[in-house]
mmCIF file of C-alpha atoms in Angstrom:
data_model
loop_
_atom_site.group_PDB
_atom_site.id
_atom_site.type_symbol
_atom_site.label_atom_id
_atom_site.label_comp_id
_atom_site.label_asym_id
_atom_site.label_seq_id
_atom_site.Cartn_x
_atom_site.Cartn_y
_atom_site.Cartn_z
ATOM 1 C CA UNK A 1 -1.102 45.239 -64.452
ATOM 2 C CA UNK A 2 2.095 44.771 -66.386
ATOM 3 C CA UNK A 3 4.450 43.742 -63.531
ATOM 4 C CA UNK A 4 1.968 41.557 -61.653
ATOM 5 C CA UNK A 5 -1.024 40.743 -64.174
ATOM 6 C CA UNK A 6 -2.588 37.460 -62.326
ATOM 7 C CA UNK A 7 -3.401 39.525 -59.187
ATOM 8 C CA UNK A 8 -4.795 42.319 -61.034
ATOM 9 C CA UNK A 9 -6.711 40.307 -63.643
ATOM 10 C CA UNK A 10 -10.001 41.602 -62.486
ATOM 11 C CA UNK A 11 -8.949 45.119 -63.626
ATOM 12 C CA UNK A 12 -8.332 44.148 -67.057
ATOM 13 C CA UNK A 13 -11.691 44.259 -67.893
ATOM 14 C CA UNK A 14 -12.370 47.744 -66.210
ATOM 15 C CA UNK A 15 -9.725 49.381 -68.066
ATOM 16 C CA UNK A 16 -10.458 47.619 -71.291
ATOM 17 C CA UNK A 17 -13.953 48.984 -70.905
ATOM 18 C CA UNK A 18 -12.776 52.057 -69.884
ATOM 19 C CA UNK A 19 -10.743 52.529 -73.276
ATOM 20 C CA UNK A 20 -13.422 51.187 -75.807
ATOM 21 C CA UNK A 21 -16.524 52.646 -74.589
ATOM 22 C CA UNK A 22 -14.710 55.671 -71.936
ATOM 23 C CA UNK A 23 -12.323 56.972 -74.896
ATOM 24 C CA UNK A 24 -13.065 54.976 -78.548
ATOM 25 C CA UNK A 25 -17.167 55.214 -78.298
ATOM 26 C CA UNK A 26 -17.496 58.637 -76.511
ATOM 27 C CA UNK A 27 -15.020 59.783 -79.383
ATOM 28 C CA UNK A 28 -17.002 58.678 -82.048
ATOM 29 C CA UNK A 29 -20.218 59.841 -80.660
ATOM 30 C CA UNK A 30 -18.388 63.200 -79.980
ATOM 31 C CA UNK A 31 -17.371 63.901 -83.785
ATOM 32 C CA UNK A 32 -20.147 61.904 -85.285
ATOM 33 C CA UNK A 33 -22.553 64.414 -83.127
ATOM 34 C CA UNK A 34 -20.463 67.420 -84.773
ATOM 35 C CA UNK A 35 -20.116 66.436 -88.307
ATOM 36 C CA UNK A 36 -22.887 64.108 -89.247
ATOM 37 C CA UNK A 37 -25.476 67.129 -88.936
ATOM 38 C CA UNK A 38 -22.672 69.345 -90.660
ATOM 39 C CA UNK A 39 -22.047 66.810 -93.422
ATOM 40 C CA UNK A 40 -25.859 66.058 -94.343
ATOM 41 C CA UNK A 41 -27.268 69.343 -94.361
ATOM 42 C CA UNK A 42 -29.397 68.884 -91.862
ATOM 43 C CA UNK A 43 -30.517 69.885 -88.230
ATOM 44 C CA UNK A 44 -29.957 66.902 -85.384
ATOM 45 C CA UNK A 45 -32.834 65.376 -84.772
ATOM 46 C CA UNK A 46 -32.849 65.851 -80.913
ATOM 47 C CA UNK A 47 -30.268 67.342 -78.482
ATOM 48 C CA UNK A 48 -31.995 66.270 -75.310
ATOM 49 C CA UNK A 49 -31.697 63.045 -76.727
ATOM 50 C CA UNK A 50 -28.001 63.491 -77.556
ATOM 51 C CA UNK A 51 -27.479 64.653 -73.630
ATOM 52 C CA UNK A 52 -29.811 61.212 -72.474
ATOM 53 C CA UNK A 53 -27.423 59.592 -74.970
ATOM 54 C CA UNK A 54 -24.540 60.846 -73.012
ATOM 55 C CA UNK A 55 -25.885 60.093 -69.802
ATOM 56 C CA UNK A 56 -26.903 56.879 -70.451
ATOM 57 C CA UNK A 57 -23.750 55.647 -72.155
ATOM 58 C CA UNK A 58 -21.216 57.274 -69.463
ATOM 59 C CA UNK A 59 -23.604 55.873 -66.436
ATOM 60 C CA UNK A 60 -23.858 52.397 -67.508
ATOM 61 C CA UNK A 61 -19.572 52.357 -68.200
ATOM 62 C CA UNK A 62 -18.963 53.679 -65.048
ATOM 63 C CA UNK A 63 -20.784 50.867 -63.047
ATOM 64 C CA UNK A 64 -19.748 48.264 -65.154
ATOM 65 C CA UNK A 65 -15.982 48.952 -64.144
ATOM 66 C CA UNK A 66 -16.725 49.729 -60.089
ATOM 67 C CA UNK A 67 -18.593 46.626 -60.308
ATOM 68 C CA UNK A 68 -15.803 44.643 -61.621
ATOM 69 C CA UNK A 69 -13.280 46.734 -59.162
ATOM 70 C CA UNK A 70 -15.383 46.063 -55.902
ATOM 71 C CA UNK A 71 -16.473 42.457 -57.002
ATOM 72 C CA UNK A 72 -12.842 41.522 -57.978
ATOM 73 C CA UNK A 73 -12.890 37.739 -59.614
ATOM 74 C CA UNK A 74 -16.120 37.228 -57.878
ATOM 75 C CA UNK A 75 -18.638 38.160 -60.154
ATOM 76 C CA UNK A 76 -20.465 35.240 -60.534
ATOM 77 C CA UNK A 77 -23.117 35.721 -57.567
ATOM 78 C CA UNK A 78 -26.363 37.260 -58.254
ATOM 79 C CA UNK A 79 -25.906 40.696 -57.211
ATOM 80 C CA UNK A 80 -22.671 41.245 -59.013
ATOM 81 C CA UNK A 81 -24.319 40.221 -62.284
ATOM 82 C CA UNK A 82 -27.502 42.046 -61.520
ATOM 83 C CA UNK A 83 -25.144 45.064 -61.486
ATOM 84 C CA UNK A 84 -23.359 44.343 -64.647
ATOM 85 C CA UNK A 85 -26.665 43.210 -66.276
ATOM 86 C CA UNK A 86 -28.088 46.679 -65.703
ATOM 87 C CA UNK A 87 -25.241 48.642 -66.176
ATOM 88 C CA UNK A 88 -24.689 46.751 -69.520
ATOM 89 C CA UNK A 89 -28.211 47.764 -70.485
ATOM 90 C CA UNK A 90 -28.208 51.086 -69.696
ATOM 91 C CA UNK A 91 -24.688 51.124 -72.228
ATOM 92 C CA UNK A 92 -26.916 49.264 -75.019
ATOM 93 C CA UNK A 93 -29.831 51.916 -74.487
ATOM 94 C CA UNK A 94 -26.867 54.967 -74.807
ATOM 95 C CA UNK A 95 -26.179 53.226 -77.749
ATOM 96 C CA UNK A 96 -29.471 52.419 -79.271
ATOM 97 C CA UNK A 97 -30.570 56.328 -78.546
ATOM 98 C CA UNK A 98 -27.414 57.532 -80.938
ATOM 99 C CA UNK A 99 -28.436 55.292 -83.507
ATOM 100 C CA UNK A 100 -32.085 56.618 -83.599
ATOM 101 C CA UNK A 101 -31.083 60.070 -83.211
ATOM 102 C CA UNK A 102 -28.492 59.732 -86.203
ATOM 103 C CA UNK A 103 -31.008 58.167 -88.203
ATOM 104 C CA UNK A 104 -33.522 60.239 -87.547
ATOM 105 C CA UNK A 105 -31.186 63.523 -88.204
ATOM 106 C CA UNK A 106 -30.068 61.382 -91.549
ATOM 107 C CA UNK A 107 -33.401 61.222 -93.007
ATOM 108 C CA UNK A 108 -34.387 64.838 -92.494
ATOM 109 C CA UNK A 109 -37.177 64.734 -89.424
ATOM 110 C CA UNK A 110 -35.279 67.340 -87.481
ATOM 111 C CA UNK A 111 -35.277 69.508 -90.411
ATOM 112 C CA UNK A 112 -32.921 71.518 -93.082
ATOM 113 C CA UNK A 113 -30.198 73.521 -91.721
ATOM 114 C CA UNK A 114 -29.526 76.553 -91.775
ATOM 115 C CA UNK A 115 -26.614 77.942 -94.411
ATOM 116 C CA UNK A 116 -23.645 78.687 -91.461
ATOM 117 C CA UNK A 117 -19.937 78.915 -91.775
ATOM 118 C CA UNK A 118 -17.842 76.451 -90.086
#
């Protein structure tokens, strides 16, 4: 991407994605999942919804970039943005799931923890 970048600008977005949501997000949901619960004194709320959470968000950013990589520049058509549409959404559900499940565990409705060492 460095040596030739106009012939590989359909990648850019793929491996842009692929840092911000693949590494920066799932990093943030990673700790936030570990200390937030730790930090508040109290239980998370759900952890099948942290796992739908996980699914969701890793799903959805994994067929946004292969759509980008097999539709190249083309990604106008309506299949291509079908694709991204859906993907897209199922990355803004992964995201809206964390967010209720943080403020759910943040308020207290998955109740007190229990008094552990770290």
């Amino acid at each position: 991407m460095a040596v030739y970048p106009a012939s590989v600008s359909y990648l850019l977005l793929a491996h842009v994605h692929f840092l911000l949501l693949g590494f920066i997000a799932m990093m943030i949901y990673s700790v936030s999942y570990h200390v937030l619960p730790r930090f508040s004194g109290f239980k998370l709320y759900s952890e099948p919804l942290m796992t739908v959470q996980f699914y969701l968000a890793n799903i959805g950013l994994i067929g946004m970039t292969l759509t980008w990589i097999f539709f190249k520049d083309d990604v106008h058509g309506f299949y291509p943005v079908l694709l991204l549409g859906i993907f897209a959404f199922m990355e803004f559900a992964g995201i809206c799931v964390f967010v209720f499940n943080h403020i759910m565990t943040l308020s207290g409705k998955g109740g007190m923890a229990e008094n552990e060492i770290i």
